Amino acid sequence: MNFCSHCGAPVRLAIPAGDDRLRYLCDRCGTIHYQNPRIVAGTLPLIDDRVLLCRRAISPRDGYWTLPAGFMENGETTEQAARRETREEAGAELTELSLYTLIDLPHIHQVYMIFIGRLAGDFSAGPESREVRLFEESAIPWESLAFPTIERTLRHFFDDRRRELPPGAERFSLHVGSFERWQAPARPD
Amino acid sequence: MNFCSHCGAPVRLAIPAGDDRLRYLCDRCGTIHYQNPRIVAGTLPLIDDRVLLCRRAISPRDGYWTLPAGFMENGETTEQAARRETREEAGAELTELSLYTLIDLPHIHQVYMIFIGRLAGDFSAGPESREVRLFEESAIPWESLAFPTIERTLRHFFDDRRRELPPGAERFSLHVGSFERWQAPARPD
Ligand SMILES: [Zn+2]
Ligand SMILES: [Zn+2]
């Protein structure tokens, strides 16, 4: 940030009175420009014991596999955002959505929220996907997943599927976690 | 938004190529300025059957009662944000936090995330609170709560407390919901 989005004057970084963090301040109009984390909303679409993954056609991580997910927009709910991303990237609709993983990425100012749901009908690759495919656990391309949030969500899912449950317990209840930082694995061939 | 925060040129509202929403565009440097919802992180602090509430000393809803909560900052996790707000507004620390309500407010571009936890030690009003107090259910000032997200979280809590549970079931598991819009109740005397 270089200029005030309200009045166009140059901004400077300083700690406002009564605050304890650096903010972009405008000396001309007095606006304090706060910056906040963004939500990445997505889904884990299921059909029986198979999971839908999309192979990315865009940067970052072009060519790697991911769950349908993207930045939540103003004016929608988290579930609406997750459904929209699933429609855009995988041409798919889901039923029985529930929140499944919530993963904080404080170093890049993101919060992932992945909903689990049942695939309803057909699917097809959108413009941001090279291909969309269903995978059994044994076929998941673990070495070619786009983001660690996706790997963690898939690991929770297969663990939860295998778990013995007391009667009445919910199989896919919420997992909350975070990554403080991560390294991208090497590019797949 | 009137000016580009990157180069300082005036922006205009238009739908970018390949997009389907109005965005602020900069014709000089080509930046598309996306705007995204913000997370409000907070807590429901408990001690036995009592709940801690703060009476607001700031606008909006000055004088009304709320749970400690505020905008999540860059560089922190949702739980860290909830703990920080509880420290700032109520001088309180919590143990055993878990996510309890997630409430979308799409009309004002906010997502509330309230964690439930046990109050550890003392508490005291911070600069944004007139007073901080513990309430039993019968004493909750329902007519003087600051926000509908706070009322809904408290209603879930007292309902969940009363509920008969199968053995092994978790008492305070996540509630997900939304408000499409709301009206502020009349100001208390
Ligand atoms: Zn300004
Ligand atoms: Zn510009």
mmCIF file of C-alpha atoms and ligand atoms in Angstrom:
data_model
loop_
_atom_site.group_PDB
_atom_site.id
_atom_site.type_symbol
_atom_site.label_atom_id
_atom_site.label_comp_id
_atom_site.label_asym_id
_atom_site.label_seq_id
_atom_site.Cartn_x
_atom_site.Cartn_y
_atom_site.Cartn_z
ATOM 1 C CA MET A 1 0.000 0.000 0.000
ATOM 2 C CA ASN A 2 1.456 3.331 -1.139
ATOM 3 C CA PHE A 3 -1.510 5.703 -1.386
ATOM 4 C CA CYS A 4 -4.684 6.412 0.577
ATOM 5 C CA SER A 5 -7.629 4.737 -1.183
ATOM 6 C CA HIS A 6 -9.932 7.414 0.230
ATOM 7 C CA CYS A 7 -8.126 10.702 -0.716
ATOM 8 C CA GLY A 8 -5.145 9.612 -2.875
ATOM 9 C CA ALA A 9 -2.402 11.095 -0.632
ATOM 10 C CA PRO A 10 0.721 9.025 0.142
ATOM 11 C CA VAL A 11 0.370 6.853 3.272
ATOM 12 C CA ARG A 12 3.027 6.062 5.874
ATOM 13 C CA LEU A 13 3.501 3.109 8.232
ATOM 14 C CA ALA A 14 3.169 4.051 11.904
ATOM 15 C CA ILE A 15 1.513 2.907 15.117
ATOM 16 C CA PRO A 16 -1.648 4.980 15.728
ATOM 17 C CA ALA A 17 -2.291 6.473 19.197
ATOM 18 C CA GLY A 18 -3.898 3.831 21.428
ATOM 19 C CA ASP A 19 -2.891 1.006 19.081
ATOM 20 C CA ASP A 20 0.061 -1.387 19.227
ATOM 21 C CA ARG A 21 0.519 -2.355 15.587
ATOM 22 C CA LEU A 22 1.931 -0.719 12.474
ATOM 23 C CA ARG A 23 -0.828 0.559 10.190
ATOM 24 C CA TYR A 24 -0.919 2.505 6.952
ATOM 25 C CA LEU A 25 -1.930 6.028 7.981
ATOM 26 C CA CYS A 26 -3.079 8.952 5.820
ATOM 27 C CA ASP A 27 -1.953 12.280 7.239
ATOM 28 C CA ARG A 28 -4.169 14.234 4.857
ATOM 29 C CA CYS A 29 -7.600 12.715 5.611
ATOM 30 C CA GLY A 30 -6.767 10.814 8.816
ATOM 31 C CA THR A 31 -7.863 7.388 7.576
ATOM 32 C CA ILE A 32 -6.252 4.350 9.217
ATOM 33 C CA HIS A 33 -6.081 1.524 6.679
ATOM 34 C CA TYR A 34 -6.571 -1.765 8.522
ATOM 35 C CA GLN A 35 -5.631 -5.017 6.803
ATOM 36 C CA ASN A 36 -7.288 -8.288 7.757
ATOM 37 C CA PRO A 37 -7.012 -11.996 6.934
ATOM 38 C CA ARG A 38 -9.043 -13.449 4.101
ATOM 39 C CA ILE A 39 -11.181 -16.581 4.118
ATOM 40 C CA VAL A 40 -10.543 -19.318 1.562
ATOM 41 C CA ALA A 41 -13.763 -21.355 1.310
ATOM 42 C CA GLY A 42 -13.931 -24.747 -0.361
ATOM 43 C CA THR A 43 -15.371 -28.241 -0.320
ATOM 44 C CA LEU A 44 -14.453 -31.896 -0.025
ATOM 45 C CA PRO A 45 -16.948 -33.468 -2.492
ATOM 46 C CA LEU A 46 -17.687 -37.165 -1.937
ATOM 47 C CA ILE A 47 -19.354 -39.966 -3.757
ATOM 48 C CA ASP A 48 -19.279 -43.241 -1.798
ATOM 49 C CA ASP A 49 -15.604 -43.715 -0.866
ATOM 50 C CA ARG A 50 -14.231 -41.431 -3.589
ATOM 51 C CA VAL A 51 -13.175 -37.782 -3.384
ATOM 52 C CA LEU A 52 -13.301 -35.184 -6.149
ATOM 53 C CA LEU A 53 -10.062 -33.311 -6.899
ATOM 54 C CA CYS A 54 -9.288 -30.589 -9.436
ATOM 55 C CA ARG A 55 -5.951 -30.219 -11.237
ATOM 56 C CA ARG A 56 -5.107 -26.523 -11.252
ATOM 57 C CA ALA A 57 -4.810 -24.643 -14.551
ATOM 58 C CA ILE A 58 -3.687 -21.402 -12.921
ATOM 59 C CA SER A 59 -0.874 -20.020 -10.797
ATOM 60 C CA PRO A 60 0.070 -20.627 -8.014
ATOM 61 C CA ARG A 61 0.694 -24.392 -8.144
ATOM 62 C CA ASP A 62 -0.417 -24.821 -11.754
ATOM 63 C CA GLY A 63 -0.602 -28.548 -12.513
ATOM 64 C CA TYR A 64 -1.077 -29.661 -8.893
ATOM 65 C CA TRP A 65 -4.211 -31.248 -7.439
ATOM 66 C CA THR A 66 -6.536 -29.438 -5.056
ATOM 67 C CA LEU A 67 -10.012 -29.379 -3.600
ATOM 68 C CA PRO A 68 -12.266 -26.718 -5.122
ATOM 69 C CA ALA A 69 -11.648 -23.569 -3.030
ATOM 70 C CA GLY A 70 -11.113 -19.834 -3.368
ATOM 71 C CA PHE A 71 -11.444 -16.448 -1.707
ATOM 72 C CA MET A 72 -14.804 -15.722 -0.116
ATOM 73 C CA GLU A 73 -16.478 -12.635 -1.599
ATOM 74 C CA ASN A 74 -18.386 -9.811 0.039
ATOM 75 C CA GLY A 75 -22.141 -10.443 0.180
ATOM 76 C CA GLU A 76 -22.056 -14.223 0.520
ATOM 77 C CA THR A 77 -21.953 -16.694 3.404
ATOM 78 C CA THR A 78 -19.033 -19.085 3.885
ATOM 79 C CA GLU A 79 -21.184 -21.977 2.666
ATOM 80 C CA GLN A 80 -22.338 -20.001 -0.387
ATOM 81 C CA ALA A 81 -18.686 -19.182 -1.156
ATOM 82 C CA ALA A 82 -17.718 -22.862 -0.879
ATOM 83 C CA ARG A 83 -20.594 -23.878 -3.198
ATOM 84 C CA ARG A 84 -19.728 -21.150 -5.725
ATOM 85 C CA GLU A 85 -16.079 -22.209 -5.898
ATOM 86 C CA THR A 86 -17.154 -25.834 -6.375
ATOM 87 C CA ARG A 87 -19.467 -24.802 -9.216
ATOM 88 C CA GLU A 88 -16.796 -22.617 -10.874
ATOM 89 C CA GLU A 89 -13.855 -25.017 -10.623
ATOM 90 C CA ALA A 90 -15.536 -28.410 -10.829
ATOM 91 C CA GLY A 91 -18.986 -27.790 -12.364
ATOM 92 C CA ALA A 92 -20.395 -29.645 -9.362
ATOM 93 C CA GLU A 93 -23.274 -29.253 -6.900
ATOM 94 C CA LEU A 94 -23.279 -30.711 -3.396
ATOM 95 C CA THR A 95 -25.856 -31.773 -0.830
ATOM 96 C CA GLU A 96 -25.607 -32.033 2.982
ATOM 97 C CA LEU A 97 -22.694 -29.614 3.429
ATOM 98 C CA SER A 98 -21.119 -29.255 6.850
ATOM 99 C CA LEU A 99 -17.989 -27.457 8.002
ATOM 100 C CA TYR A 100 -15.149 -29.968 8.229
ATOM 101 C CA THR A 101 -11.732 -28.262 8.537
ATOM 102 C CA LEU A 102 -10.807 -24.771 9.674
ATOM 103 C CA ILE A 103 -7.097 -24.113 9.187
ATOM 104 C CA ASP A 104 -5.306 -20.855 10.025
ATOM 105 C CA LEU A 105 -2.361 -19.713 7.913
ATOM 106 C CA PRO A 106 -1.230 -16.653 9.882
ATOM 107 C CA HIS A 107 1.975 -16.112 7.855
ATOM 108 C CA ILE A 108 -0.055 -15.475 4.689
ATOM 109 C CA HIS A 109 -3.124 -13.974 6.382
ATOM 110 C CA GLN A 110 -5.563 -16.676 5.307
ATOM 111 C CA VAL A 111 -8.126 -18.884 7.029
ATOM 112 C CA TYR A 112 -9.194 -22.035 5.159
ATOM 113 C CA MET A 113 -12.739 -23.297 5.687
ATOM 114 C CA ILE A 114 -13.481 -26.585 3.933
ATOM 115 C CA PHE A 115 -17.012 -28.027 3.938
ATOM 116 C CA ILE A 116 -17.664 -31.733 3.405
ATOM 117 C CA GLY A 117 -20.605 -32.766 1.223
ATOM 118 C CA ARG A 118 -22.109 -35.308 -1.113
ATOM 119 C CA LEU A 119 -21.647 -34.834 -4.851
ATOM 120 C CA ALA A 120 -25.044 -34.465 -6.583
ATOM 121 C CA GLY A 121 -24.962 -35.340 -10.266
ATOM 122 C CA ASP A 122 -22.281 -34.641 -12.807
ATOM 123 C CA PHE A 123 -19.100 -32.559 -12.779
ATOM 124 C CA SER A 124 -16.732 -31.003 -15.337
ATOM 125 C CA ALA A 125 -13.555 -28.896 -15.301
ATOM 126 C CA GLY A 126 -14.098 -25.124 -15.159
ATOM 127 C CA PRO A 127 -11.694 -22.585 -16.725
ATOM 128 C CA GLU A 128 -9.352 -22.709 -13.687
ATOM 129 C CA SER A 129 -9.017 -26.509 -13.777
ATOM 130 C CA ARG A 130 -7.090 -28.729 -16.218
ATOM 131 C CA GLU A 131 -9.148 -31.744 -15.199
ATOM 132 C CA VAL A 132 -11.487 -32.929 -12.463
ATOM 133 C CA ARG A 133 -11.471 -36.540 -11.276
ATOM 134 C CA LEU A 134 -12.704 -38.877 -8.534
ATOM 135 C CA PHE A 135 -10.033 -40.636 -6.457
ATOM 136 C CA GLU A 136 -10.109 -43.572 -4.091
ATOM 137 C CA GLU A 137 -7.756 -43.320 -1.126
ATOM 138 C CA SER A 138 -5.163 -45.578 -2.759
ATOM 139 C CA ALA A 139 -5.022 -43.332 -5.842
ATOM 140 C CA ILE A 140 -4.726 -39.891 -4.153
ATOM 141 C CA PRO A 141 -1.722 -38.050 -5.673
ATOM 142 C CA TRP A 142 -0.221 -37.179 -2.270
ATOM 143 C CA GLU A 143 3.032 -35.945 -3.802
ATOM 144 C CA SER A 144 1.255 -33.618 -6.200
ATOM 145 C CA LEU A 145 -1.216 -31.815 -3.945
ATOM 146 C CA ALA A 146 -1.260 -28.034 -4.318
ATOM 147 C CA PHE A 147 -1.383 -26.922 -0.668
ATOM 148 C CA PRO A 148 -0.774 -28.412 2.791
ATOM 149 C CA THR A 149 -4.302 -27.397 3.827
ATOM 150 C CA ILE A 150 -5.612 -29.771 1.141
ATOM 151 C CA GLU A 151 -3.358 -32.614 2.272
ATOM 152 C CA ARG A 152 -4.383 -32.158 5.915
ATOM 153 C CA THR A 153 -8.088 -32.105 5.028
ATOM 154 C CA LEU A 154 -7.775 -35.315 2.995
ATOM 155 C CA ARG A 155 -5.774 -37.040 5.785
ATOM 156 C CA HIS A 156 -8.488 -36.141 8.329
ATOM 157 C CA PHE A 157 -11.124 -37.502 5.982
ATOM 158 C CA PHE A 158 -9.524 -40.910 5.426
ATOM 159 C CA ASP A 159 -8.668 -41.195 9.147
ATOM 160 C CA ASP A 160 -12.251 -40.322 10.110
ATOM 161 C CA ARG A 161 -13.638 -42.857 7.625
ATOM 162 C CA ARG A 162 -11.635 -45.645 9.272
ATOM 163 C CA ARG A 163 -12.378 -44.685 12.867
ATOM 164 C CA GLU A 164 -14.615 -46.861 15.105
ATOM 165 C CA LEU A 165 -17.379 -44.617 16.430
ATOM 166 C CA PRO A 166 -19.641 -44.833 19.477
ATOM 167 C CA PRO A 167 -23.319 -44.985 18.402
ATOM 168 C CA GLY A 168 -24.746 -41.533 17.694
ATOM 169 C CA ALA A 169 -21.348 -39.848 17.249
ATOM 170 C CA GLU A 170 -20.814 -37.757 14.150
ATOM 171 C CA ARG A 171 -18.239 -39.163 11.772
ATOM 172 C CA PHE A 172 -17.071 -35.955 10.088
ATOM 173 C CA SER A 173 -17.098 -33.300 12.784
ATOM 174 C CA LEU A 174 -14.953 -30.164 12.695
ATOM 175 C CA HIS A 175 -11.147 -30.244 12.849
ATOM 176 C CA VAL A 176 -9.469 -26.931 13.774
ATOM 177 C CA GLY A 177 -5.758 -26.362 13.212
ATOM 178 C CA SER A 178 -3.067 -24.125 11.779
ATOM 179 C CA PHE A 179 0.180 -24.064 9.826
ATOM 180 C CA GLU A 180 2.696 -21.511 10.993
ATOM 181 C CA ARG A 181 4.582 -21.854 7.711
ATOM 182 C CA TRP A 182 5.222 -24.496 5.080
ATOM 183 C CA GLN A 183 7.470 -25.434 2.188
ATOM 184 C CA ALA A 184 6.043 -26.325 -1.178
ATOM 185 C CA PRO A 185 7.084 -29.819 -2.259
ATOM 186 C CA ALA A 186 9.103 -30.142 -5.473
ATOM 187 C CA ARG A 187 7.228 -29.793 -8.754
ATOM 188 C CA PRO A 188 5.816 -33.088 -10.086
ATOM 189 C CA ASP A 189 7.088 -34.292 -13.508
ATOM 190 C CA MET B 1 -12.606 3.466 -2.411
ATOM 191 C CA ASN B 2 -11.707 6.398 -4.660
ATOM 192 C CA PHE B 3 -8.006 5.997 -5.451
ATOM 193 C CA CYS B 4 -5.627 3.128 -6.258
ATOM 194 C CA SER B 5 -3.665 2.219 -3.130
ATOM 195 C CA HIS B 6 -0.809 1.040 -5.348
ATOM 196 C CA CYS B 7 -0.260 3.996 -7.729
ATOM 197 C CA GLY B 8 -2.602 6.750 -6.478
ATOM 198 C CA ALA B 9 -4.650 7.124 -9.689
ATOM 199 C CA PRO B 10 -8.471 7.352 -9.479
ATOM 200 C CA VAL B 11 -10.232 3.961 -9.651
ATOM 201 C CA ARG B 12 -13.513 3.085 -11.358
ATOM 202 C CA LEU B 13 -16.115 0.385 -10.700
ATOM 203 C CA ALA B 14 -16.390 -2.154 -13.507
ATOM 204 C CA ILE B 15 -16.574 -5.908 -14.115
ATOM 205 C CA PRO B 16 -13.115 -7.170 -15.156
ATOM 206 C CA ALA B 17 -12.788 -9.504 -18.162
ATOM 207 C CA GLY B 18 -13.489 -13.108 -17.086
ATOM 208 C CA ASP B 19 -15.130 -11.958 -13.844
ATOM 209 C CA ASP B 20 -18.799 -11.482 -12.962
ATOM 210 C CA ARG B 21 -18.652 -8.897 -10.165
ATOM 211 C CA LEU B 22 -18.054 -5.177 -9.910
ATOM 212 C CA ARG B 23 -14.524 -4.386 -8.731
ATOM 213 C CA TYR B 24 -12.516 -1.233 -8.223
ATOM 214 C CA LEU B 25 -10.132 -1.113 -11.197
ATOM 215 C CA CYS B 26 -7.082 1.073 -11.763
ATOM 216 C CA ASP B 27 -6.631 1.945 -15.427
ATOM 217 C CA ARG B 28 -3.141 3.344 -14.853
ATOM 218 C CA CYS B 29 -1.399 0.381 -13.198
ATOM 219 C CA GLY B 30 -3.959 -2.356 -13.942
ATOM 220 C CA THR B 31 -4.551 -3.379 -10.319
ATOM 221 C CA ILE B 32 -7.906 -4.983 -9.498
ATOM 222 C CA HIS B 33 -8.812 -4.140 -5.885
ATOM 223 C CA TYR B 34 -10.667 -7.110 -4.391
ATOM 224 C CA GLN B 35 -12.655 -6.636 -1.194
ATOM 225 C CA ASN B 36 -13.326 -9.545 1.146
ATOM 226 C CA PRO B 37 -15.271 -10.289 4.345
ATOM 227 C CA ARG B 38 -13.612 -9.824 7.706
ATOM 228 C CA ILE B 39 -13.562 -12.224 10.641
ATOM 229 C CA VAL B 40 -14.798 -11.083 14.046
ATOM 230 C CA ALA B 41 -13.194 -13.400 16.629
ATOM 231 C CA GLY B 42 -14.372 -13.619 20.219
ATOM 232 C CA THR B 43 -15.086 -15.817 23.213
ATOM 233 C CA LEU B 44 -17.827 -17.049 25.498
ATOM 234 C CA PRO B 45 -15.963 -17.133 28.875
ATOM 235 C CA LEU B 46 -17.474 -19.459 31.508
ATOM 236 C CA ILE B 47 -17.103 -20.075 35.152
ATOM 237 C CA ASP B 48 -19.425 -22.835 36.395
ATOM 238 C CA ASP B 49 -22.882 -21.791 35.198
ATOM 239 C CA ARG B 50 -22.022 -18.112 34.734
ATOM 240 C CA VAL B 51 -21.018 -16.232 31.577
ATOM 241 C CA LEU B 52 -18.772 -13.171 31.317
ATOM 242 C CA LEU B 53 -20.187 -10.170 29.472
ATOM 243 C CA CYS B 54 -18.663 -6.735 28.736
ATOM 244 C CA ARG B 55 -20.656 -3.504 28.608
ATOM 245 C CA ARG B 56 -19.369 -1.560 25.616
ATOM 246 C CA ALA B 57 -17.693 1.829 26.094
ATOM 247 C CA ILE B 58 -17.352 2.514 22.362
ATOM 248 C CA SER B 59 -19.481 2.955 19.288
ATOM 249 C CA PRO B 60 -21.329 1.126 17.801
ATOM 250 C CA ARG B 61 -23.769 0.006 20.510
ATOM 251 C CA ASP B 62 -22.096 1.957 23.319
ATOM 252 C CA GLY B 63 -23.688 0.928 26.635
ATOM 253 C CA TYR B 64 -24.915 -2.476 25.408
ATOM 254 C CA TRP B 65 -23.639 -5.848 26.609
ATOM 255 C CA THR B 66 -21.497 -8.104 24.482
ATOM 256 C CA LEU B 67 -19.077 -11.012 24.522
ATOM 257 C CA PRO B 68 -15.433 -9.969 24.083
ATOM 258 C CA ALA B 69 -14.857 -9.933 20.292
ATOM 259 C CA GLY B 70 -13.247 -7.888 17.546
ATOM 260 C CA PHE B 71 -11.644 -7.942 14.118
ATOM 261 C CA MET B 72 -9.006 -10.601 13.554
ATOM 262 C CA GLU B 73 -5.624 -9.132 12.604
ATOM 263 C CA ASN B 74 -3.054 -10.221 10.036
ATOM 264 C CA GLY B 75 -0.411 -12.554 11.480
ATOM 265 C CA GLU B 76 -2.569 -14.280 14.089
ATOM 266 C CA THR B 77 -4.750 -17.397 14.169
ATOM 267 C CA THR B 78 -8.480 -17.189 14.845
ATOM 268 C CA GLU B 79 -7.943 -18.566 18.361
ATOM 269 C CA GLN B 80 -5.116 -16.087 19.035
ATOM 270 C CA ALA B 81 -7.406 -13.270 17.865
ATOM 271 C CA ALA B 82 -10.193 -14.453 20.184
ATOM 272 C CA ARG B 83 -7.789 -14.632 23.136
ATOM 273 C CA ARG B 84 -6.337 -11.191 22.363
ATOM 274 C CA GLU B 85 -9.778 -9.575 22.237
ATOM 275 C CA THR B 86 -10.691 -11.242 25.540
ATOM 276 C CA ARG B 87 -7.503 -9.913 27.123
ATOM 277 C CA GLU B 88 -8.031 -6.389 25.736
ATOM 278 C CA GLU B 89 -11.719 -6.009 26.548
ATOM 279 C CA ALA B 90 -12.100 -8.110 29.684
ATOM 280 C CA GLY B 91 -8.552 -8.519 31.094
ATOM 281 C CA ALA B 92 -9.256 -12.246 31.084
ATOM 282 C CA GLU B 93 -7.420 -15.439 30.118
ATOM 283 C CA LEU B 94 -9.170 -18.664 29.125
ATOM 284 C CA THR B 95 -8.375 -22.370 29.098
ATOM 285 C CA GLU B 96 -9.786 -25.193 26.929
ATOM 286 C CA LEU B 97 -10.969 -23.023 24.048
ATOM 287 C CA SER B 98 -12.991 -24.613 21.276
ATOM 288 C CA LEU B 99 -14.892 -23.111 18.359
ATOM 289 C CA TYR B 100 -18.563 -22.799 19.287
ATOM 290 C CA THR B 101 -20.481 -20.544 16.872
ATOM 291 C CA LEU B 102 -19.701 -19.506 13.329
ATOM 292 C CA ILE B 103 -22.199 -16.926 12.073
ATOM 293 C CA ASP B 104 -22.169 -15.293 8.644
ATOM 294 C CA LEU B 105 -23.349 -11.705 8.228
ATOM 295 C CA PRO B 106 -23.171 -11.348 4.441
ATOM 296 C CA HIS B 107 -24.920 -7.938 4.350
ATOM 297 C CA ILE B 108 -22.070 -6.365 6.344
ATOM 298 C CA HIS B 109 -19.268 -8.635 5.067
ATOM 299 C CA GLN B 110 -18.444 -10.206 8.413
ATOM 300 C CA VAL B 111 -18.043 -13.731 9.759
ATOM 301 C CA TYR B 112 -18.312 -14.168 13.539
ATOM 302 C CA MET B 113 -16.275 -16.934 15.158
ATOM 303 C CA ILE B 114 -16.923 -17.347 18.878
ATOM 304 C CA PHE B 115 -14.848 -19.787 20.946
ATOM 305 C CA ILE B 116 -16.122 -21.224 24.213
ATOM 306 C CA GLY B 117 -13.688 -21.546 27.143
ATOM 307 C CA ARG B 118 -13.166 -21.623 30.865
ATOM 308 C CA LEU B 119 -12.237 -18.395 32.638
ATOM 309 C CA ALA B 120 -8.825 -18.728 34.348
ATOM 310 C CA GLY B 121 -8.314 -16.271 37.182
ATOM 311 C CA ASP B 122 -9.419 -12.675 37.437
ATOM 312 C CA PHE B 123 -10.894 -10.180 34.964
ATOM 313 C CA SER B 124 -11.274 -6.409 34.655
ATOM 314 C CA ALA B 125 -12.714 -3.911 32.180
ATOM 315 C CA GLY B 126 -10.313 -2.778 29.430
ATOM 316 C CA PRO B 127 -10.484 0.686 27.783
ATOM 317 C CA GLU B 128 -13.281 -0.404 25.394
ATOM 318 C CA SER B 129 -15.518 -1.711 28.208
ATOM 319 C CA ARG B 130 -17.556 0.229 30.804
ATOM 320 C CA GLU B 131 -17.763 -2.823 33.022
ATOM 321 C CA VAL B 132 -17.280 -6.573 32.918
ATOM 322 C CA ARG B 133 -19.520 -8.918 34.900
ATOM 323 C CA LEU B 134 -20.533 -12.563 35.348
ATOM 324 C CA PHE B 135 -24.173 -13.431 34.660
ATOM 325 C CA GLU B 136 -26.313 -16.432 35.457
ATOM 326 C CA GLU B 137 -28.894 -17.328 32.832
ATOM 327 C CA SER B 138 -31.714 -15.656 34.773
ATOM 328 C CA ALA B 139 -29.795 -12.352 34.907
ATOM 329 C CA ILE B 140 -28.691 -12.085 31.240
ATOM 330 C CA PRO B 141 -29.706 -8.628 29.924
ATOM 331 C CA TRP B 142 -31.412 -10.039 26.798
ATOM 332 C CA GLU B 143 -32.955 -6.677 25.891
ATOM 333 C CA SER B 144 -29.614 -4.870 26.095
ATOM 334 C CA LEU B 145 -27.326 -7.138 24.079
ATOM 335 C CA ALA B 146 -25.191 -5.343 21.494
ATOM 336 C CA PHE B 147 -25.528 -7.688 18.514
ATOM 337 C CA PRO B 148 -27.771 -10.571 17.367
ATOM 338 C CA THR B 149 -24.682 -12.779 16.981
ATOM 339 C CA ILE B 150 -24.145 -12.413 20.740
ATOM 340 C CA GLU B 151 -27.751 -13.244 21.546
ATOM 341 C CA ARG B 152 -27.711 -16.308 19.308
ATOM 342 C CA THR B 153 -24.457 -17.576 20.843
ATOM 343 C CA LEU B 154 -25.829 -17.187 24.379
ATOM 344 C CA ARG B 155 -29.119 -18.928 23.433
ATOM 345 C CA HIS B 156 -27.180 -21.877 21.992
ATOM 346 C CA PHE B 157 -25.123 -22.065 25.174
ATOM 347 C CA PHE B 158 -28.044 -22.173 27.592
ATOM 348 C CA ASP B 159 -29.927 -24.631 25.328
ATOM 349 C CA ASP B 160 -26.870 -26.886 25.100
ATOM 350 C CA ARG B 161 -26.385 -26.776 28.869
ATOM 351 C CA ARG B 162 -29.936 -28.081 29.420
ATOM 352 C CA ARG B 163 -29.826 -30.778 26.757
ATOM 353 C CA GLU B 164 -29.799 -34.495 27.658
ATOM 354 C CA LEU B 165 -26.768 -36.042 25.953
ATOM 355 C CA PRO B 166 -25.909 -39.606 24.915
ATOM 356 C CA PRO B 167 -22.725 -40.793 26.682
ATOM 357 C CA GLY B 168 -19.559 -39.610 24.924
ATOM 358 C CA ALA B 169 -21.294 -36.835 22.994
ATOM 359 C CA GLU B 170 -19.752 -33.379 23.141
ATOM 360 C CA ARG B 171 -21.892 -30.798 24.895
ATOM 361 C CA PHE B 172 -20.675 -27.626 23.190
ATOM 362 C CA SER B 173 -20.013 -28.583 19.601
ATOM 363 C CA LEU B 174 -20.064 -26.114 16.715
ATOM 364 C CA HIS B 175 -23.202 -24.261 15.600
ATOM 365 C CA VAL B 176 -23.078 -22.754 12.103
ATOM 366 C CA GLY B 177 -25.595 -20.145 10.985
ATOM 367 C CA SER B 178 -26.196 -16.758 9.409
ATOM 368 C CA PHE B 179 -28.218 -13.583 9.609
ATOM 369 C CA GLU B 180 -29.227 -12.105 6.301
ATOM 370 C CA ARG B 181 -30.002 -8.795 7.995
ATOM 371 C CA TRP B 182 -31.165 -7.568 11.380
ATOM 372 C CA GLN B 183 -32.713 -4.639 13.211
ATOM 373 C CA ALA B 184 -31.100 -3.229 16.309
ATOM 374 C CA PRO B 185 -33.468 -3.319 19.278
ATOM 375 C CA ALA B 186 -34.403 -0.017 20.904
ATOM 376 C CA ARG B 187 -31.819 1.638 23.139
ATOM 377 C CA PRO B 188 -32.072 0.583 26.810
ATOM 378 C CA ASP B 189 -32.729 3.293 29.400
HETATM 379 ZN ZN ZN C 1 -6.403 9.959 2.878
HETATM 380 ZN ZN ZN C 2 -3.030 1.955 -9.794
#
